[in-house]
Coordinates of C-alpha atoms in Angstrom, one line a residue:
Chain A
X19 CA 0.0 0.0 0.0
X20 CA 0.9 3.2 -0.9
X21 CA 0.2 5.8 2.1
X22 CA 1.3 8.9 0.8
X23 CA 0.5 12.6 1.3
X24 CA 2.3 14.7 -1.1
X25 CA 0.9 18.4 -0.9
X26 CA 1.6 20.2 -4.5
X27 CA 1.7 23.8 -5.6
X28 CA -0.2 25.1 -9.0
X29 CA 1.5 28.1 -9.3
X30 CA 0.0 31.3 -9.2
X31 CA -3.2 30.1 -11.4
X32 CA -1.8 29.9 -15.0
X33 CA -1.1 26.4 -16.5
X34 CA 2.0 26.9 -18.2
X35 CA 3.5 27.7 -14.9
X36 CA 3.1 24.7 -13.1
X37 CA 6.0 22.3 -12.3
X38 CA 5.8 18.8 -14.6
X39 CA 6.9 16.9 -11.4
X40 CA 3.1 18.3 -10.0
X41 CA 1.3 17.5 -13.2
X42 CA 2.6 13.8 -13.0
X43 CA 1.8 13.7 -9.5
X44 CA -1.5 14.5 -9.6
X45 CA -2.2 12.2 -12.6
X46 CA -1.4 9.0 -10.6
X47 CA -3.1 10.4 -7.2
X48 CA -6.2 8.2 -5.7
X49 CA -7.5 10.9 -4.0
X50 CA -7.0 14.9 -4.6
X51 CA -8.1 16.8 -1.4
X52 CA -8.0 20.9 -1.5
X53 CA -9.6 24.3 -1.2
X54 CA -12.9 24.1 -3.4
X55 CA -11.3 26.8 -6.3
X56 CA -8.4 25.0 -6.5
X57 CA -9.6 21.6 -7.2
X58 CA -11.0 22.8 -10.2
X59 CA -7.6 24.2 -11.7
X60 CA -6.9 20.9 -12.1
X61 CA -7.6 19.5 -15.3
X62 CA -10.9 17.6 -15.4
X63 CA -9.0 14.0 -16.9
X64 CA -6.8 13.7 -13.3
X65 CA -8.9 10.6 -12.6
X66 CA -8.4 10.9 -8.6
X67 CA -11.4 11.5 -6.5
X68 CA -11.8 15.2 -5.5
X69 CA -12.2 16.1 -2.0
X70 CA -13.4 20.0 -1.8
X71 CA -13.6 21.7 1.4
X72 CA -13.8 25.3 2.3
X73 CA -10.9 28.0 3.0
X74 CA -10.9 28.1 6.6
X75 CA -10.2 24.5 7.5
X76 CA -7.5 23.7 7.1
X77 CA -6.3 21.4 10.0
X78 CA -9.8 19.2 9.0
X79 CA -8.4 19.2 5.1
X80 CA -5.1 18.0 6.2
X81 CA -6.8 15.3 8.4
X82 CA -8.5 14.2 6.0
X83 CA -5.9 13.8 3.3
X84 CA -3.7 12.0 6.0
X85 CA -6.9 9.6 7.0
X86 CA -6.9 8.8 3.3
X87 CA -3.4 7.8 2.8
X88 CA -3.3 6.0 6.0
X89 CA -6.0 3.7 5.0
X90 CA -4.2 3.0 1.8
X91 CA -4.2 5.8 -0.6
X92 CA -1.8 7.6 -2.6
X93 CA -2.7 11.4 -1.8
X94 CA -2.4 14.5 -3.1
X95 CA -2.9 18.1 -1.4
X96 CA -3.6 21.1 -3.7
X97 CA -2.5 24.3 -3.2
X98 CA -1.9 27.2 -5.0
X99 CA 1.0 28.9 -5.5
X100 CA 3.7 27.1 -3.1
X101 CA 2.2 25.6 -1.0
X102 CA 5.4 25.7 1.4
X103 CA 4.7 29.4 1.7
X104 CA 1.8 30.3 4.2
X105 CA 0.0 26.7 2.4
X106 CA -1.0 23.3 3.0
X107 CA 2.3 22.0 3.4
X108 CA 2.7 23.5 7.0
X109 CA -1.0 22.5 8.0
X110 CA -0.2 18.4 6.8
X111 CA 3.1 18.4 9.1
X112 CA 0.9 20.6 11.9
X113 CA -1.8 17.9 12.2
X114 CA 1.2 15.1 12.2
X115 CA 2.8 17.1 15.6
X116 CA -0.1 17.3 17.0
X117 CA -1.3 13.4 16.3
X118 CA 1.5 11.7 15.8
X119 CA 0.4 7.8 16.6
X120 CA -2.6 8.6 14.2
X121 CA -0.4 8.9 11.0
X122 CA 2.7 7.0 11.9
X123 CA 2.6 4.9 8.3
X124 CA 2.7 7.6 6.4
X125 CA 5.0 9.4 4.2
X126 CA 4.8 13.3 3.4
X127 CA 6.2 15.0 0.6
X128 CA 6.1 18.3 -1.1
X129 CA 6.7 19.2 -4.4
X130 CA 6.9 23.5 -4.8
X131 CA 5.4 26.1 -6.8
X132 CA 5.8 29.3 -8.1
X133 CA 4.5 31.6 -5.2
X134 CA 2.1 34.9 -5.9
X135 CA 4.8 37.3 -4.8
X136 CA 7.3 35.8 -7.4
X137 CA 4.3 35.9 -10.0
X138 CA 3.7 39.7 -9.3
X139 CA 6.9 40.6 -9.7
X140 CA 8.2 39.1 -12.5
X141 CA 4.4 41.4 -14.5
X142 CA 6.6 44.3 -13.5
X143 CA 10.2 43.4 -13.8
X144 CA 12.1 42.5 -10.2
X145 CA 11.2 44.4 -7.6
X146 CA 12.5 41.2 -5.1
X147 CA 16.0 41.8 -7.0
X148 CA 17.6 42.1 -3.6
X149 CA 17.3 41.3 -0.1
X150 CA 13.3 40.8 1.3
X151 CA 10.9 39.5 3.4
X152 CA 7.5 37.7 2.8
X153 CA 5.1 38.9 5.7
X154 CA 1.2 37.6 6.2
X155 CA -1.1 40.0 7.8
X156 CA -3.5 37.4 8.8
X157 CA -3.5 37.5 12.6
X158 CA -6.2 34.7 12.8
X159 CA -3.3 32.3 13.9
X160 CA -1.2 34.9 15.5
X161 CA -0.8 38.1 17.2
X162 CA -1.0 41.8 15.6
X163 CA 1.9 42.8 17.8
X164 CA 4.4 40.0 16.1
X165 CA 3.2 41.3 12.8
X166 CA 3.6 45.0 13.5
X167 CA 6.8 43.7 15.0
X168 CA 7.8 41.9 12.2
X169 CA 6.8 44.9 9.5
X170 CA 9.0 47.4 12.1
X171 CA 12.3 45.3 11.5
X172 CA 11.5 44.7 7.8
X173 CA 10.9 48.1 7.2
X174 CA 13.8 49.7 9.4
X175 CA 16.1 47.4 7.7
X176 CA 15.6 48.2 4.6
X177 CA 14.6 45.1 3.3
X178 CA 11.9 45.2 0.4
X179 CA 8.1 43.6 1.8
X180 CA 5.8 41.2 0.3
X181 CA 2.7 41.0 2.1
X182 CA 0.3 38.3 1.7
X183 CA -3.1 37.8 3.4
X184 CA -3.0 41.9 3.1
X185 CA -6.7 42.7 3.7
X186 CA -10.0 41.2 4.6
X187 CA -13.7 41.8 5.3
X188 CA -12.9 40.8 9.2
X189 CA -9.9 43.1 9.6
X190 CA -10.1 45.8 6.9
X191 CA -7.9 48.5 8.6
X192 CA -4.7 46.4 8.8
X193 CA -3.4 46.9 5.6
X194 CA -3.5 50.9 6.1
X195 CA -2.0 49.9 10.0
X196 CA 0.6 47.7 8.2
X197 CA 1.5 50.7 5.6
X198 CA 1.7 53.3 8.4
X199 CA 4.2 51.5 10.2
X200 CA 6.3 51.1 6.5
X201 CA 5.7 54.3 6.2
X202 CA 7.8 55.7 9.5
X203 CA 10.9 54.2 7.4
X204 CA 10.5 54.9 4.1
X205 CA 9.9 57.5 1.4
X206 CA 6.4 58.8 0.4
X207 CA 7.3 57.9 -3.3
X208 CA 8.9 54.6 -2.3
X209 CA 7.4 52.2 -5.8
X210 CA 4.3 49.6 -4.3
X211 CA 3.6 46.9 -6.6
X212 CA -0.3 45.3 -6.2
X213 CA -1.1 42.7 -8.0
X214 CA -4.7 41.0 -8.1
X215 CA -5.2 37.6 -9.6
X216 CA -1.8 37.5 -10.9
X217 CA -1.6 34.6 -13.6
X218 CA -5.8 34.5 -13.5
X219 CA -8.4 35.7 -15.6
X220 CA -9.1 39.2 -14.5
X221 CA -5.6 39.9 -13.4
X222 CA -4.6 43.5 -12.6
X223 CA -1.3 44.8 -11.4
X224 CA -0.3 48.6 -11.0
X225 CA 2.9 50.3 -9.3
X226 CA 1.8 53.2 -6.8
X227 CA 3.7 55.7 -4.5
X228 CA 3.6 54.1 -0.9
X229 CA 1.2 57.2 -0.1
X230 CA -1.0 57.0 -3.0
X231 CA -2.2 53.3 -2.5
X232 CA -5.2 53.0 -1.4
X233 CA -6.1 49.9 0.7
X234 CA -9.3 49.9 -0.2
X235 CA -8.7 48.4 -3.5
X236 CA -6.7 45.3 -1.8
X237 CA -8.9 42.1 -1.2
X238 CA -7.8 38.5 0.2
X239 CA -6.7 37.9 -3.6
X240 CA -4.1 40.7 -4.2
X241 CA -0.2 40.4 -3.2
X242 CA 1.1 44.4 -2.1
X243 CA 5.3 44.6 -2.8
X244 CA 6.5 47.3 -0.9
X245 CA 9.8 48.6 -2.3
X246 CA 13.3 49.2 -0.7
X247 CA 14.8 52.6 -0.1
X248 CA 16.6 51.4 -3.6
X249 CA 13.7 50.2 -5.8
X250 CA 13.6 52.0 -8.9
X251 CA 11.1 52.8 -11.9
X252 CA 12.1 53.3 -14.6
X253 CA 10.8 55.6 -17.6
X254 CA 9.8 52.7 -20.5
X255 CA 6.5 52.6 -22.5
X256 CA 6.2 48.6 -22.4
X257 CA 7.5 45.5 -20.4
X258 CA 9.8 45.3 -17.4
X259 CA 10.0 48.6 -15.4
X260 CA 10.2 48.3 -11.4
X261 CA 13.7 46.3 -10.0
X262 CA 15.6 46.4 -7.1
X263 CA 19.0 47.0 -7.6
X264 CA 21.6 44.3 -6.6
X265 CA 23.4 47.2 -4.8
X266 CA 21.9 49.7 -1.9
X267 CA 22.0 52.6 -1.8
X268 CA 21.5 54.9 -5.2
X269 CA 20.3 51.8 -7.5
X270 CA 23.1 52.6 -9.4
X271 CA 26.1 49.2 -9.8
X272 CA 29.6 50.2 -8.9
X273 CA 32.1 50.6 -11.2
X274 CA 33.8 47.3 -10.5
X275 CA 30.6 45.3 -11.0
X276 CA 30.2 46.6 -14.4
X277 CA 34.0 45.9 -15.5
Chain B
X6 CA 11.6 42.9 -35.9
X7 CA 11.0 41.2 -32.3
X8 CA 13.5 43.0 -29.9
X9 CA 12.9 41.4 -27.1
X10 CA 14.5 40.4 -24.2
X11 CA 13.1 37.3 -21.8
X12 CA 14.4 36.5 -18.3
X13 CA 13.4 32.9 -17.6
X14 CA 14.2 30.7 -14.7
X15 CA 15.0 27.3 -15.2
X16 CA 14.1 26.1 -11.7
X17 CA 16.8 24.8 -9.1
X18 CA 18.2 22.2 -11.7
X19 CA 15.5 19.4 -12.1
X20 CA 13.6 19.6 -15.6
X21 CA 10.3 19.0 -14.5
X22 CA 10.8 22.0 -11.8
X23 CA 10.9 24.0 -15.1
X24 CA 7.6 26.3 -15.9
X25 CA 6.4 24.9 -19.1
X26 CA 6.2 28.7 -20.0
X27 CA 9.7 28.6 -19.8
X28 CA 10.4 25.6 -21.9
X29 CA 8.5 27.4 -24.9
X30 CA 10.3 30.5 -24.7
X31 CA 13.5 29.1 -24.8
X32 CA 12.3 27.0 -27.7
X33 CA 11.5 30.3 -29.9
X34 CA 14.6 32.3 -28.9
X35 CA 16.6 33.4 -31.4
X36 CA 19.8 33.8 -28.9
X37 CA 20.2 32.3 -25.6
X38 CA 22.6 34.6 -23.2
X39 CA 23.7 33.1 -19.7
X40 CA 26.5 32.1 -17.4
X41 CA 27.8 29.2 -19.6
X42 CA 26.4 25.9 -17.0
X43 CA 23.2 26.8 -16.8
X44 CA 23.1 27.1 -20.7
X45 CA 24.4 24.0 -20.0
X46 CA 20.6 22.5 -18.7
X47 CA 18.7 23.7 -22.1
X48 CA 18.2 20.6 -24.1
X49 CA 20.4 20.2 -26.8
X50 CA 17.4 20.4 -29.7
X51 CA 16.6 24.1 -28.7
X52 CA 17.9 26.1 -31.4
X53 CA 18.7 29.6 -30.4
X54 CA 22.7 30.5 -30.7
X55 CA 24.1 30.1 -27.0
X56 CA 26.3 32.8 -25.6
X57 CA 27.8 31.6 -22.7
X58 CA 29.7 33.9 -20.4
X59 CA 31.2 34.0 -16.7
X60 CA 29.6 34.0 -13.7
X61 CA 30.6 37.2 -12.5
X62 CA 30.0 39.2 -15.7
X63 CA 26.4 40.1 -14.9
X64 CA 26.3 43.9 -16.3
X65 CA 28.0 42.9 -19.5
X66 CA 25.7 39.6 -19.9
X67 CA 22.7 41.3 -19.6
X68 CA 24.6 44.2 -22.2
X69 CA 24.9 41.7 -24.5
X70 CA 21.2 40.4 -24.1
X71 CA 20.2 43.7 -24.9
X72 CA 22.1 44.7 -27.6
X73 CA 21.3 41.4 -29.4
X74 CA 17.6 42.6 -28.9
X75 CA 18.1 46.1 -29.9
X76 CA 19.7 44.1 -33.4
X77 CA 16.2 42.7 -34.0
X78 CA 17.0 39.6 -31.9
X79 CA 14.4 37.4 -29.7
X80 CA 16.6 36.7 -27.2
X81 CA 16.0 34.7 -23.6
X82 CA 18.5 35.5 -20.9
X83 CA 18.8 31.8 -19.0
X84 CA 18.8 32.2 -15.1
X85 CA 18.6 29.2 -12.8
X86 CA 16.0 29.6 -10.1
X87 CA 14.2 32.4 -10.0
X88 CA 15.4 35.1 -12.3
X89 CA 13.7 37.9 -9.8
X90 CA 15.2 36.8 -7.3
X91 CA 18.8 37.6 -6.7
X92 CA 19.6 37.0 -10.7
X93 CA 19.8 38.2 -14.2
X94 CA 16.3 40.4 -14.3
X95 CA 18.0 42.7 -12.1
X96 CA 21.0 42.8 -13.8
X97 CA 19.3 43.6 -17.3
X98 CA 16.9 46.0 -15.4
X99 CA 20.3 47.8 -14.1
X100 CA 21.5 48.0 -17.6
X101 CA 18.7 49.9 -18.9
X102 CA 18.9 52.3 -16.0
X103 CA 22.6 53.1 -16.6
X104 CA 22.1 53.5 -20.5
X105 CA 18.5 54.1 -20.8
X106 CA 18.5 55.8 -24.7
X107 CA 20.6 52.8 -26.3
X108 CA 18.1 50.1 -26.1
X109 CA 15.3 52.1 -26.2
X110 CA 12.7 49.9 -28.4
X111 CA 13.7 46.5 -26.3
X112 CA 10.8 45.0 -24.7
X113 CA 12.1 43.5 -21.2
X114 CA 10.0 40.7 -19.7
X115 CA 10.7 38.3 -16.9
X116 CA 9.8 34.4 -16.4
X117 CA 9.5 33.1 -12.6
X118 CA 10.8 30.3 -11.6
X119 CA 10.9 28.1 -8.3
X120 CA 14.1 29.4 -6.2
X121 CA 16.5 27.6 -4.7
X122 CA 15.3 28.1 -1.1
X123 CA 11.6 26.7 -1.8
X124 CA 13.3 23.9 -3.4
X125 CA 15.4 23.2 -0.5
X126 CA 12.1 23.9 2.0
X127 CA 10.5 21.6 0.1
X128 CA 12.8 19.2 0.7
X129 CA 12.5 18.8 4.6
X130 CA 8.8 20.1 4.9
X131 CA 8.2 23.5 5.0
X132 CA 10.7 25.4 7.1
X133 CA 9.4 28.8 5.0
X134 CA 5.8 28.0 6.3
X135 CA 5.3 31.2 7.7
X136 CA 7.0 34.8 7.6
X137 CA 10.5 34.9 6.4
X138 CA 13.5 36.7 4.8
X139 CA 15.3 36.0 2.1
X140 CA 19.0 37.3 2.6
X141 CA 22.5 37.4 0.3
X142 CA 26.1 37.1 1.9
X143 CA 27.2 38.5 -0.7
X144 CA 29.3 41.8 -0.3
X145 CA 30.4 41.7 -3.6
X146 CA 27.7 44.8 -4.5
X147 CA 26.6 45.8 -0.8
X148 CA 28.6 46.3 2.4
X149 CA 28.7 43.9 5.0
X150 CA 27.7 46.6 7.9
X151 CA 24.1 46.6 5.7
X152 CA 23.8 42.5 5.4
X153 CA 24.7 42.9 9.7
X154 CA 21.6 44.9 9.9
X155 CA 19.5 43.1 7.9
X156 CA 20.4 39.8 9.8
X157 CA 20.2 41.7 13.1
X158 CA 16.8 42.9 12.7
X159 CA 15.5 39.2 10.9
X160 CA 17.2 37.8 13.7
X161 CA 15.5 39.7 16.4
X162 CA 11.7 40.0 15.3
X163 CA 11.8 36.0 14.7
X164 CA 11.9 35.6 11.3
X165 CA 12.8 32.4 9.4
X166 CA 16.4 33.6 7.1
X167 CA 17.0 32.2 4.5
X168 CA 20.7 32.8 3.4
X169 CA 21.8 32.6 -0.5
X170 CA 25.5 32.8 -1.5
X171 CA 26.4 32.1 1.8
X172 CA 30.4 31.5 1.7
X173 CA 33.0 31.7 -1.0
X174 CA 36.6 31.1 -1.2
X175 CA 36.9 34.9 -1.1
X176 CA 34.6 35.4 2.0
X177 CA 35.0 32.4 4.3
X178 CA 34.2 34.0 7.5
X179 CA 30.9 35.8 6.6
X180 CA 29.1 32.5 7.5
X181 CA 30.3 32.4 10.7
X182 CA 29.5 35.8 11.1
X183 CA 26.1 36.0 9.9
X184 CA 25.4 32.7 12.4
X185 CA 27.2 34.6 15.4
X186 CA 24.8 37.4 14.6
X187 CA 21.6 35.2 14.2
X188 CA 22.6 33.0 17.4
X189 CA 22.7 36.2 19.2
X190 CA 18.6 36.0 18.9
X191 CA 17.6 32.4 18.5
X192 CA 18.3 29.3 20.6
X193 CA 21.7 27.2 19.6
X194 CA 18.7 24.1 19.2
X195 CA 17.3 26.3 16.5
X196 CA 17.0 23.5 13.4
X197 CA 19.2 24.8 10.4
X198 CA 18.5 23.6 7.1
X199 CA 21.2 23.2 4.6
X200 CA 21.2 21.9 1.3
X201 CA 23.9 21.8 -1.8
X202 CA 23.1 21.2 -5.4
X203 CA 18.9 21.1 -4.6
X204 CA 17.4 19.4 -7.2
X205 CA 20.9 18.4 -8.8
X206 CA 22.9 15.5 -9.3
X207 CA 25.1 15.1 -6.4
X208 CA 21.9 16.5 -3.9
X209 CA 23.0 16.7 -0.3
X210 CA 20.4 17.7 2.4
X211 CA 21.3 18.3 5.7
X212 CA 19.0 19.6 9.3
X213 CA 21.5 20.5 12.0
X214 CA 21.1 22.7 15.3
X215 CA 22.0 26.4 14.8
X216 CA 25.2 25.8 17.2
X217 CA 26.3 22.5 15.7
X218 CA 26.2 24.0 11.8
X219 CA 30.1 23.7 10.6
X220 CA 30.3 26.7 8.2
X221 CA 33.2 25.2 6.2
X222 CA 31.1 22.6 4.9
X223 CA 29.1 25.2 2.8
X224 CA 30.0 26.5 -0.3
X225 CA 28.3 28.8 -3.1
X226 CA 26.5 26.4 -4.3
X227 CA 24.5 25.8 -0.9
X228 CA 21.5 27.7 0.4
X229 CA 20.8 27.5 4.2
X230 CA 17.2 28.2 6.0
X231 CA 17.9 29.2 9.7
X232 CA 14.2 28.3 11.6
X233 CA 12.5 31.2 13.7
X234 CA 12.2 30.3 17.7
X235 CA 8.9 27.9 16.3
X236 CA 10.1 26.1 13.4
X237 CA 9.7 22.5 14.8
X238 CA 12.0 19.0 13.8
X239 CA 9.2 16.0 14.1
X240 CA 10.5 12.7 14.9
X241 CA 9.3 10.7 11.6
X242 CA 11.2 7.4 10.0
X243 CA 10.9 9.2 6.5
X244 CA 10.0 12.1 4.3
X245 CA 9.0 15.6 5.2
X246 CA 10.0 16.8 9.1
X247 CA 11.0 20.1 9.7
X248 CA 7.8 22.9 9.6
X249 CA 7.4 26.6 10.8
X250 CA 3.9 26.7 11.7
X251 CA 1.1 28.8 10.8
X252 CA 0.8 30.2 14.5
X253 CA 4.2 31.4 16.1
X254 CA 5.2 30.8 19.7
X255 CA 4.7 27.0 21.3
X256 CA 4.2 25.5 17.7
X257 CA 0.6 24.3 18.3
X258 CA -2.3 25.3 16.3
X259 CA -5.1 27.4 19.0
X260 CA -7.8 25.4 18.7
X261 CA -10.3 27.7 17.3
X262 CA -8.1 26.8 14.4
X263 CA -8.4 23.0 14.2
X264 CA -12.6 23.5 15.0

């Protein structure tokens, strides 16, 4: 028997962007558990039985897809984007801590993805060119203080931001909390890249001034890049514009590097 | 006339890690420009002229991209990993800055690609399950007081760090450094993750404690994931082990969460 669990990224939503090594998996899968919308990214010939659940349940999806395996099947979890970044593959290895007699037969694996942040930059050139951090504003599994903590540090340090989770119905003023604390350390103008649906039908992506964006316009679906003291834009009437320069300070490379 | 330049990411190494986006760009290019190895992992039947340069020649690689583009050429710029992340699309996008009129009608765009840290994460679990930092040793294009900070502050507001080009022949101590500077913050039982060629022949995947890693045992080709104070090592026979869970402190889930 096979008693597997291997939780899989898509990608950020388009096909062509999806690892192989995922597509292969998920063709030979027994059972495919996953957040209802991202079940049906997957293409309708995957013969494995579809297990849909909702958003917010994670632990009970995980459960599930472990119960599966542990009775015999060969599992996959679907996420999007990678799912080793704020995804399912963190939830699977949760469940095993907390029950670990439960599962004990079973082998986990994880195959990454493309995650949204990577997708969103590369619309707009390379705004993660240099040093950054990936931050979720979600505090439904942890405390606004570590996150304002967290966005302090980033921001004093100079490290470019990627927030994920940035706004929802049940907390809608802590994307405009998060951008005030930015805000404290960087420029006014400082580029902001926002990006909704990146790789999806529907997508839009725009580059604001840190104190132009508006968080009203920022759903559960949109990625915000927040830009180093160094991030540039520059002047060009199509493609790649926004990038992060591999040296601080001015954006410009020194005179060695370009020998 | 096409003038275009693409930055693509092949992925850490392994082919089906590669974006099928990817694969059909390269296979229309009419020049292929990259440090001379990772040409090295396009398949033989592709047929755009290859251009291989050094490793260190970044300015003058992505010069040469351009100016092939600016000659009417369709011409992919082959990074491995993630091309937005600490590789060529920066370089190109620095290029343009410095000499904005001479390439004028090029159209830039940029491919993502899984990075080498995701792949490693993915490797062991999900040590980058929740917020993190993504940091380069080098000093190469940024002084070391600035990396000191940046580690300092990741350090202190409990991030996971993720290290790229952590140690070369040049630069043996900055390792040490960096993990003196880290260790100043997090617990010497912190779980380290190390790995060297990800996805590669020749694959070598290590989990040590923070005060146990042996810095001379990493080289340029290594990435290294330092946990935050949760990031948990399960006891399991095989596969994935190591996690940073959703909620930070004692590692467990609150229970509203697993409702």
């Amino acid at each position: 028997m096979t008693r597997r669990v291997t939780v899989v990224g898509l990608g950020p939503g388009r096909a062509d962007w999806c690892a192989p090594a995922v597509l292969e998996r998920l063709s030979t899968a027994s059972d495919l558990v996953g957040y209802g919308p991202y079940l049906d990214l997957v293409r309708a010939s995957v013969p494995g039985r579809r297990h849909r659940s909702g958003n917010r349940v994670e632990g009970d999806r995980a459960g599930l897809a472990l119960d599966l395996a542990e009775a015999g099947g060969d599992v996959v979890v679907v996420s999007s984007g990678d799912p080793g970044v704020f995804g399912m593959a963190s939830a699977v290895l949760e469940q095993l801590d907390l029950r670990p007699e439960r599962w004990q037969g079973v082998e986990v694996e994880v195959l990454p993805g493309i995650s949204a942040a990577q997708a969103l930059a590369s619309r707009v050139g390379a705004p993660l060119g240099h040093d950054f951090c990936v931050i979720s504003l979600s505090d439904v599994l942890k405390p606004w203080a570590t996150i304002e903590r967290r966005l302090e540090a980033a921001a004093a340090a100079d490290f470019v931001i990627a927030l994920y989770n940035p706004r929802s119905r049940h907390r809608p003023h802590q994307l405009a909390d998060a951008l005030a604390v930015i805000g404290r350390h960087r420029s006014p103008t400082t580029p902001v890249v926002v990006g909704r649906q990146v790789g999806r039908p529907g997508e839009e992506v725009a580059v604001v001034e840190l104190a132009r964006l508006d968080p009203t316009v920022v759903d559960m679906s949109t990625v915000v890049v927040v830009g180093s003291s160094s991030t540039r834009v520059l002047d060009r009437p199509v493609g790649a514009s926004v990038y992060t320069p591999r040296s601080p300070g001015d954006g410009r490379v020194p005179e060695r590097a370009r020998a």
